[in-house]
PDB file of C-alpha atoms in Angstrom:
ATOM      1  CA  ASP L  28      30.501  -5.536 -73.170  1.00  0.00           C
ATOM      2  CA  ALA L  29      26.868  -4.418 -72.474  1.00  0.00           C
ATOM      3  CA  GLY L  30      26.649  -6.026 -69.319  1.00  0.00           C
ATOM      4  CA  VAL L  31      23.290  -7.884 -68.998  1.00  0.00           C
ATOM      5  CA  ILE L  32      20.001  -6.064 -70.534  1.00  0.00           C
ATOM      6  CA  GLN L  33      16.559  -6.173 -68.756  1.00  0.00           C
ATOM      7  CA  SER L  34      13.333  -4.486 -70.367  1.00  0.00           C
ATOM      8  CA  PRO L  35      11.348  -3.077 -69.278  1.00  0.00           C
ATOM      9  CA  ARG L  36      12.895  -1.089 -66.592  1.00  0.00           C
ATOM     10  CA  HIS L  37       9.633   0.304 -65.242  1.00  0.00           C
ATOM     11  CA  GLU L  38       6.230  -1.324 -65.457  1.00  0.00           C
ATOM     12  CA  VAL L  39       3.260  -0.483 -63.931  1.00  0.00           C
ATOM     13  CA  THR L  40       0.310  -3.160 -64.600  1.00  0.00           C
ATOM     14  CA  GLU L  41      -3.115  -3.845 -63.042  1.00  0.00           C
ATOM     15  CA  MET L  42      -3.963  -6.277 -61.018  1.00  0.00           C
ATOM     16  CA  GLY L  43      -4.972  -9.671 -62.978  1.00  0.00           C
ATOM     17  CA  GLN L  44      -2.828  -8.399 -66.291  1.00  0.00           C
ATOM     18  CA  GLU L  45       0.041 -10.774 -67.445  1.00  0.00           C
ATOM     19  CA  VAL L  46       3.697  -9.218 -66.812  1.00  0.00           C
ATOM     20  CA  THR L  47       6.408 -10.354 -69.133  1.00  0.00           C
ATOM     21  CA  LEU L  48      10.187  -9.301 -68.181  1.00  0.00           C
ATOM     22  CA  ARG L  49      13.116 -10.017 -70.291  1.00  0.00           C
ATOM     23  CA  CYS L  50      16.559 -10.561 -70.063  1.00  0.00           C
ATOM     24  CA  LYS L  51      19.457 -10.572 -72.410  1.00  0.00           C
ATOM     25  CA  PRO L  52      22.485 -12.150 -70.379  1.00  0.00           C
ATOM     26  CA  ILE L  53      26.308 -11.253 -71.080  1.00  0.00           C
ATOM     27  CA  SER L  54      27.238 -12.983 -74.238  1.00  0.00           C
ATOM     28  CA  GLY L  55      29.454 -16.374 -73.112  1.00  0.00           C
ATOM     29  CA  HIS L  56      27.969 -16.723 -69.844  1.00  0.00           C
ATOM     30  CA  ASN L  57      26.233 -19.952 -69.508  1.00  0.00           C
ATOM     31  CA  SER L  58      24.366 -19.406 -66.061  1.00  0.00           C
ATOM     32  CA  LEU L  59      21.445 -16.954 -65.721  1.00  0.00           C
ATOM     33  CA  PHE L  60      19.692 -15.975 -62.575  1.00  0.00           C
ATOM     34  CA  TRP L  61      16.093 -13.990 -61.811  1.00  0.00           C
ATOM     35  CA  TYR L  62      16.108 -12.550 -58.334  1.00  0.00           C
ATOM     36  CA  ARG L  63      13.410 -10.738 -56.743  1.00  0.00           C
ATOM     37  CA  GLN L  64      14.411  -7.640 -54.412  1.00  0.00           C
ATOM     38  CA  THR L  65      11.776  -6.066 -51.650  1.00  0.00           C
ATOM     39  CA  MET L  66      12.140  -4.185 -48.616  1.00  0.00           C
ATOM     40  CA  MET L  67      10.719  -7.316 -46.364  1.00  0.00           C
ATOM     41  CA  ARG L  68      12.651 -10.068 -48.079  1.00  0.00           C
ATOM     42  CA  GLY L  69      15.718  -8.543 -49.644  1.00  0.00           C
ATOM     43  CA  LEU L  70      17.342 -10.229 -52.539  1.00  0.00           C
ATOM     44  CA  GLU L  71      15.763 -13.760 -53.232  1.00  0.00           C
ATOM     45  CA  LEU L  72      16.536 -16.351 -56.138  1.00  0.00           C
ATOM     46  CA  LEU L  73      13.508 -17.149 -58.079  1.00  0.00           C
ATOM     47  CA  ILE L  74      15.144 -19.359 -60.782  1.00  0.00           C
ATOM     48  CA  TYR L  75      18.268 -20.635 -62.144  1.00  0.00           C
ATOM     49  CA  PHE L  76      19.250 -21.765 -65.360  1.00  0.00           C
ATOM     50  CA  ASN L  77      22.404 -23.025 -66.665  1.00  0.00           C
ATOM     51  CA  ASN L  78      23.182 -23.861 -70.242  1.00  0.00           C
ATOM     52  CA  ASN L  79      19.613 -22.696 -71.048  1.00  0.00           C
ATOM     53  CA  VAL L  80      18.292 -25.576 -68.712  1.00  0.00           C
ATOM     54  CA  PRO L  81      16.156 -24.634 -65.561  1.00  0.00           C
ATOM     55  CA  ILE L  82      18.655 -26.106 -62.824  1.00  0.00           C
ATOM     56  CA  ASP L  83      16.384 -25.127 -59.511  1.00  0.00           C
ATOM     57  CA  ASP L  84      13.562 -23.131 -59.336  1.00  0.00           C
ATOM     58  CA  SER L  85      12.520 -23.602 -56.315  1.00  0.00           C
ATOM     59  CA  GLY L  86      12.320 -20.284 -55.182  1.00  0.00           C
ATOM     60  CA  MET L  87       9.297 -19.278 -58.159  1.00  0.00           C
ATOM     61  CA  PRO L  88       6.852 -18.145 -55.229  1.00  0.00           C
ATOM     62  CA  GLU L  89       3.991 -19.965 -56.910  1.00  0.00           C
ATOM     63  CA  ASP L  90       2.619 -21.662 -60.354  1.00  0.00           C
ATOM     64  CA  ARG L  91       1.676 -17.928 -61.313  1.00  0.00           C
ATOM     65  CA  PHE L  92       5.392 -17.542 -62.067  1.00  0.00           C
ATOM     66  CA  SER L  93       7.028 -19.106 -64.767  1.00  0.00           C
ATOM     67  CA  ALA L  94      10.230 -18.493 -66.518  1.00  0.00           C
ATOM     68  CA  LYS L  95      11.965 -19.593 -69.906  1.00  0.00           C
ATOM     69  CA  MET L  96      15.497 -19.462 -71.820  1.00  0.00           C
ATOM     70  CA  PRO L  97      14.491 -20.597 -75.579  1.00  0.00           C
ATOM     71  CA  ASN L  98      18.609 -19.542 -76.206  1.00  0.00           C
ATOM     72  CA  ALA L  99      21.757 -18.749 -74.643  1.00  0.00           C
ATOM     73  CA  SER L 100      20.650 -14.797 -75.528  1.00  0.00           C
ATOM     74  CA  PHE L 101      17.243 -14.564 -74.036  1.00  0.00           C
ATOM     75  CA  SER L 102      14.910 -15.378 -71.186  1.00  0.00           C
ATOM     76  CA  THR L 103      12.044 -14.346 -69.957  1.00  0.00           C
ATOM     77  CA  LEU L 104       9.995 -14.399 -66.264  1.00  0.00           C
ATOM     78  CA  LYS L 105       6.180 -14.069 -66.587  1.00  0.00           C
ATOM     79  CA  ILE L 106       3.616 -13.231 -64.023  1.00  0.00           C
ATOM     80  CA  GLN L 107       0.230 -14.552 -64.899  1.00  0.00           C
ATOM     81  CA  PRO L 108      -2.087 -13.020 -63.593  1.00  0.00           C
ATOM     82  CA  SER L 109      -0.499 -10.602 -61.397  1.00  0.00           C
ATOM     83  CA  GLU L 110      -1.187  -9.826 -58.235  1.00  0.00           C
ATOM     84  CA  PRO L 111      -0.197  -6.391 -55.981  1.00  0.00           C
ATOM     85  CA  ARG L 112       2.140  -8.473 -53.634  1.00  0.00           C
ATOM     86  CA  ASP L 113       4.068  -9.276 -56.951  1.00  0.00           C
ATOM     87  CA  SER L 114       5.297  -5.631 -56.803  1.00  0.00           C
ATOM     88  CA  ALA L 115       9.400  -5.699 -56.719  1.00  0.00           C
ATOM     89  CA  VAL L 116      12.457  -5.078 -58.425  1.00  0.00           C
ATOM     90  CA  TYR L 117      13.190  -7.970 -60.518  1.00  0.00           C
ATOM     91  CA  PHE L 118      17.072  -8.638 -61.141  1.00  0.00           C
ATOM     92  CA  CYS L 119      18.506 -10.626 -63.814  1.00  0.00           C
ATOM     93  CA  ALA L 120      22.059 -11.858 -63.638  1.00  0.00           C
ATOM     94  CA  SER L 121      24.311 -14.318 -65.296  1.00  0.00           C
ATOM     95  CA  SER L 122      27.933 -15.790 -64.502  1.00  0.00           C
ATOM     96  CA  LEU L 123      30.355 -18.558 -66.317  1.00  0.00           C
ATOM     97  CA  GLY L 124      30.199 -21.660 -65.135  1.00  0.00           C
ATOM     98  CA  ASP L 125      27.627 -23.885 -63.623  1.00  0.00           C
ATOM     99  CA  GLY L 126      26.735 -20.900 -61.163  1.00  0.00           C
ATOM    100  CA  SER L 127      27.994 -22.115 -57.678  1.00  0.00           C
ATOM    101  CA  GLY L 128      28.891 -19.391 -55.877  1.00  0.00           C
ATOM    102  CA  ASN L 129      31.020 -17.697 -59.343  1.00  0.00           C
ATOM    103  CA  THR L 130      30.797 -13.751 -59.575  1.00  0.00           C
ATOM    104  CA  ILE L 131      27.411 -12.889 -60.781  1.00  0.00           C
ATOM    105  CA  TYR L 132      26.456 -10.131 -62.646  1.00  0.00           C
ATOM    106  CA  PHE L 133      23.373  -8.269 -62.411  1.00  0.00           C
ATOM    107  CA  GLY L 134      21.473  -6.266 -64.870  1.00  0.00           C
ATOM    108  CA  GLU L 135      19.882  -2.851 -63.578  1.00  0.00           C
ATOM    109  CA  GLY L 136      16.486  -4.454 -62.883  1.00  0.00           C
ATOM    110  CA  SER L 137      12.922  -4.127 -63.955  1.00  0.00           C
ATOM    111  CA  TRP L 138      10.778  -2.009 -61.231  1.00  0.00           C
ATOM    112  CA  LEU L 139       7.390  -3.474 -61.363  1.00  0.00           C
ATOM    113  CA  THR L 140       4.081  -2.032 -59.954  1.00  0.00           C
ATOM    114  CA  VAL L 141       0.787  -3.944 -59.467  1.00  0.00           C
ATOM    115  CA  VAL L 142      -1.900  -1.826 -58.719  1.00  0.00           C
TER     116      VAL L 142
ATOM    117  CA  SER Z   7      17.616 -23.017 -41.185  1.00  0.00           C
ATOM    118  CA  GLN Z   8      20.349 -21.144 -43.240  1.00  0.00           C
ATOM    119  CA  LYS Z   9      20.649 -17.450 -42.363  1.00  0.00           C
ATOM    120  CA  ILE Z  10      23.004 -14.435 -43.547  1.00  0.00           C
ATOM    121  CA  GLU Z  11      22.884 -11.354 -41.571  1.00  0.00           C
ATOM    122  CA  GLN Z  12      23.730  -8.344 -42.078  1.00  0.00           C
ATOM    123  CA  ASN Z  13      22.774  -5.008 -39.618  1.00  0.00           C
ATOM    124  CA  SER Z  14      19.559  -3.556 -41.237  1.00  0.00           C
ATOM    125  CA  GLU Z  15      20.416  -0.228 -39.359  1.00  0.00           C
ATOM    126  CA  ALA Z  16      22.279   2.403 -41.503  1.00  0.00           C
ATOM    127  CA  LEU Z  17      25.826   3.164 -40.723  1.00  0.00           C
ATOM    128  CA  ASN Z  18      26.616   6.481 -40.810  1.00  0.00           C
ATOM    129  CA  ILE Z  19      30.271   7.746 -40.619  1.00  0.00           C
ATOM    130  CA  GLN Z  20      32.060  10.697 -41.179  1.00  0.00           C
ATOM    131  CA  GLU Z  21      34.470  11.148 -44.603  1.00  0.00           C
ATOM    132  CA  GLY Z  22      38.043  10.038 -43.676  1.00  0.00           C
ATOM    133  CA  LYS Z  23      37.108   7.566 -41.281  1.00  0.00           C
ATOM    134  CA  THR Z  24      36.908   3.507 -41.558  1.00  0.00           C
ATOM    135  CA  ALA Z  25      33.701   1.925 -42.346  1.00  0.00           C
ATOM    136  CA  THR Z  26      32.970  -1.444 -40.797  1.00  0.00           C
ATOM    137  CA  LEU Z  27      30.393  -3.620 -42.188  1.00  0.00           C
ATOM    138  CA  THR Z  28      29.528  -7.215 -40.636  1.00  0.00           C
ATOM    139  CA  CYS Z  29      27.976 -10.433 -42.443  1.00  0.00           C
ATOM    140  CA  ASN Z  30      27.411 -12.984 -39.724  1.00  0.00           C
ATOM    141  CA  TYR Z  31      26.114 -16.624 -41.049  1.00  0.00           C
ATOM    142  CA  THR Z  32      24.493 -19.942 -39.674  1.00  0.00           C
ATOM    143  CA  ASN Z  33      24.188 -22.967 -40.934  1.00  0.00           C
ATOM    144  CA  TYR Z  34      26.431 -22.393 -43.550  1.00  0.00           C
ATOM    145  CA  SER Z  35      30.022 -23.842 -44.617  1.00  0.00           C
ATOM    146  CA  PRO Z  36      30.798 -21.754 -47.121  1.00  0.00           C
ATOM    147  CA  ALA Z  37      34.088 -22.397 -49.516  1.00  0.00           C
ATOM    148  CA  TYR Z  38      33.861 -18.748 -49.939  1.00  0.00           C
ATOM    149  CA  LEU Z  39      32.035 -15.088 -49.666  1.00  0.00           C
ATOM    150  CA  GLN Z  40      31.467 -12.373 -51.599  1.00  0.00           C
ATOM    151  CA  TRP Z  41      30.790  -8.816 -50.886  1.00  0.00           C
ATOM    152  CA  TYR Z  42      28.627  -6.270 -53.477  1.00  0.00           C
ATOM    153  CA  ARG Z  43      27.941  -3.090 -53.727  1.00  0.00           C
ATOM    154  CA  GLN Z  44      24.117  -1.665 -54.763  1.00  0.00           C
ATOM    155  CA  ASP Z  45      23.401   2.054 -55.413  1.00  0.00           C
ATOM    156  CA  PRO Z  46      19.776   3.312 -55.362  1.00  0.00           C
ATOM    157  CA  GLY Z  47      17.916   1.830 -58.687  1.00  0.00           C
ATOM    158  CA  ARG Z  48      20.703  -0.196 -59.770  1.00  0.00           C
ATOM    159  CA  GLY Z  49      21.642  -3.640 -59.297  1.00  0.00           C
ATOM    160  CA  PRO Z  50      24.587  -4.932 -57.101  1.00  0.00           C
ATOM    161  CA  VAL Z  51      28.104  -5.223 -58.362  1.00  0.00           C
ATOM    162  CA  PHE Z  52      30.538  -7.313 -57.423  1.00  0.00           C
ATOM    163  CA  LEU Z  53      33.364  -6.172 -55.338  1.00  0.00           C
ATOM    164  CA  LEU Z  54      35.136  -9.150 -53.515  1.00  0.00           C
ATOM    165  CA  LEU Z  55      35.926 -12.727 -53.171  1.00  0.00           C
ATOM    166  CA  ILE Z  56      37.223 -14.134 -50.287  1.00  0.00           C
ATOM    167  CA  ARG Z  57      38.119 -17.719 -50.004  1.00  0.00           C
ATOM    168  CA  GLU Z  58      37.477 -20.011 -46.423  1.00  0.00           C
ATOM    169  CA  ASN Z  59      41.655 -20.236 -46.103  1.00  0.00           C
ATOM    170  CA  GLU Z  60      42.305 -16.658 -46.527  1.00  0.00           C
ATOM    171  CA  LYS Z  61      41.664 -14.734 -43.478  1.00  0.00           C
ATOM    172  CA  GLU Z  62      42.336 -11.184 -45.516  1.00  0.00           C
ATOM    173  CA  LYS Z  63      41.605  -9.786 -48.443  1.00  0.00           C
ATOM    174  CA  ARG Z  64      42.586  -5.947 -49.835  1.00  0.00           C
ATOM    175  CA  LYS Z  65      41.546  -3.945 -52.788  1.00  0.00           C
ATOM    176  CA  GLU Z  66      42.642  -0.718 -52.444  1.00  0.00           C
ATOM    177  CA  ARG Z  67      40.861   0.892 -49.847  1.00  0.00           C
ATOM    178  CA  LEU Z  68      38.615  -2.122 -49.330  1.00  0.00           C
ATOM    179  CA  LYS Z  69      39.506  -5.307 -46.718  1.00  0.00           C
ATOM    180  CA  VAL Z  70      37.281  -8.085 -46.186  1.00  0.00           C
ATOM    181  CA  THR Z  71      38.170 -10.284 -43.657  1.00  0.00           C
ATOM    182  CA  PHE Z  72      36.576 -14.283 -42.947  1.00  0.00           C
ATOM    183  CA  ASP Z  73      36.168 -15.905 -39.673  1.00  0.00           C
ATOM    184  CA  THR Z  74      34.777 -19.346 -40.541  1.00  0.00           C
ATOM    185  CA  THR Z  75      35.170 -20.030 -36.797  1.00  0.00           C
ATOM    186  CA  LEU Z  76      32.915 -17.046 -35.563  1.00  0.00           C
ATOM    187  CA  LYS Z  77      31.019 -17.332 -38.672  1.00  0.00           C
ATOM    188  CA  GLN Z  78      31.603 -13.755 -39.749  1.00  0.00           C
ATOM    189  CA  SER Z  79      33.099 -11.665 -42.322  1.00  0.00           C
ATOM    190  CA  LEU Z  80      33.858  -8.240 -41.902  1.00  0.00           C
ATOM    191  CA  PHE Z  81      33.771  -5.579 -44.486  1.00  0.00           C
ATOM    192  CA  HIS Z  82      36.295  -2.462 -44.279  1.00  0.00           C
ATOM    193  CA  ILE Z  83      36.237   0.905 -46.181  1.00  0.00           C
ATOM    194  CA  THR Z  84      39.726   3.182 -45.182  1.00  0.00           C
ATOM    195  CA  ALA Z  85      39.517   6.628 -45.881  1.00  0.00           C
ATOM    196  CA  SER Z  86      35.746   6.279 -46.803  1.00  0.00           C
ATOM    197  CA  GLN Z  87      34.448   9.009 -48.903  1.00  0.00           C
ATOM    198  CA  PRO Z  88      30.861  10.373 -49.732  1.00  0.00           C
ATOM    199  CA  ALA Z  89      31.159   8.187 -53.184  1.00  0.00           C
ATOM    200  CA  ASP Z  90      31.365   5.491 -50.893  1.00  0.00           C
ATOM    201  CA  SER Z  91      27.525   5.592 -49.786  1.00  0.00           C
ATOM    202  CA  ALA Z  92      25.754   2.865 -50.912  1.00  0.00           C
ATOM    203  CA  THR Z  93      23.962  -0.434 -49.276  1.00  0.00           C
ATOM    204  CA  TYR Z  94      26.767  -3.325 -49.302  1.00  0.00           C
ATOM    205  CA  LEU Z  95      25.512  -7.036 -49.513  1.00  0.00           C
ATOM    206  CA  CYS Z  96      27.658 -10.293 -48.594  1.00  0.00           C
ATOM    207  CA  ALA Z  97      26.335 -13.307 -50.296  1.00  0.00           C
ATOM    208  CA  LEU Z  98      27.049 -17.043 -49.705  1.00  0.00           C
ATOM    209  CA  VAL Z  99      26.330 -20.141 -51.415  1.00  0.00           C
ATOM    210  CA  ASN Z 100      23.980 -22.104 -50.071  1.00  0.00           C
ATOM    211  CA  ALA Z 101      22.918 -25.696 -49.451  1.00  0.00           C
ATOM    212  CA  GLY Z 102      21.756 -25.879 -53.008  1.00  0.00           C
ATOM    213  CA  ASN Z 103      24.857 -24.328 -54.418  1.00  0.00           C
ATOM    214  CA  MET Z 104      23.152 -21.258 -55.393  1.00  0.00           C
ATOM    215  CA  LEU Z 105      24.514 -17.802 -54.217  1.00  0.00           C
ATOM    216  CA  THR Z 106      22.260 -15.863 -51.577  1.00  0.00           C
ATOM    217  CA  PHE Z 107      22.615 -12.856 -50.356  1.00  0.00           C
ATOM    218  CA  GLY Z 108      21.934 -11.083 -46.776  1.00  0.00           C
ATOM    219  CA  GLY Z 109      19.689  -8.265 -46.344  1.00  0.00           C
ATOM    220  CA  GLY Z 110      22.674  -5.591 -46.676  1.00  0.00           C
ATOM    221  CA  THR Z 111      23.843  -2.733 -44.964  1.00  0.00           C
ATOM    222  CA  ARG Z 112      23.133   0.824 -46.081  1.00  0.00           C
ATOM    223  CA  LEU Z 113      26.497   3.014 -45.733  1.00  0.00           C
ATOM    224  CA  MET Z 114      26.626   6.755 -45.485  1.00  0.00           C
ATOM    225  CA  VAL Z 115      29.594   8.836 -45.254  1.00  0.00           C
ATOM    226  CA  LYS Z 116      28.695  12.138 -44.710  1.00  0.00           C
ATOM    227  CA  PRO Z 117      31.343  14.825 -45.868  1.00  0.00           C
TER     228      PRO Z 117
END
């Protein structure tokens, strides 16, 4: 199994630009998560999808952030416009079941720097 | 509010010794707790899950305990090796039924 695949691995962008992060979950997994990791705040859950439907987006910091899952094998996290404080590692993860405490499989992360 | 606390200071130990990492939580009533390992530049990787009715769980050199009275889990690595050096994260299901993570503890095993 290829695991959770994220792209890009690294992105440097200027403030105000749109950023799109992409994720392909593990085949057969029906729960998908977007996390953000920073030194200050650790690993934070941004949004959770189950069967392609957003279930909990309470962790999305503000309206500049949006996430979609058009099908079972693809999800995007978009930041528009980006700000320097959005600089972080963004992880996509997937699991089987309804996501409630099941083992989560993480991708390698997308390292975002906004200058 | 719900909190998961792990020692933010790095734990430095000598190769061959047992490393013990602590995870304390407040305002949770978790049915189970998970431990993950994270290497620099990589995503977290699942290690162990322990249920509330399990006091202890082992996997090779790893041992996890779960004390729901103390609201604490201990994570032990016996006969530690330099390759065990990493950040270790504990995770609990929160009130919204989502897995949330502690801040992690960095372990450094010196040869």
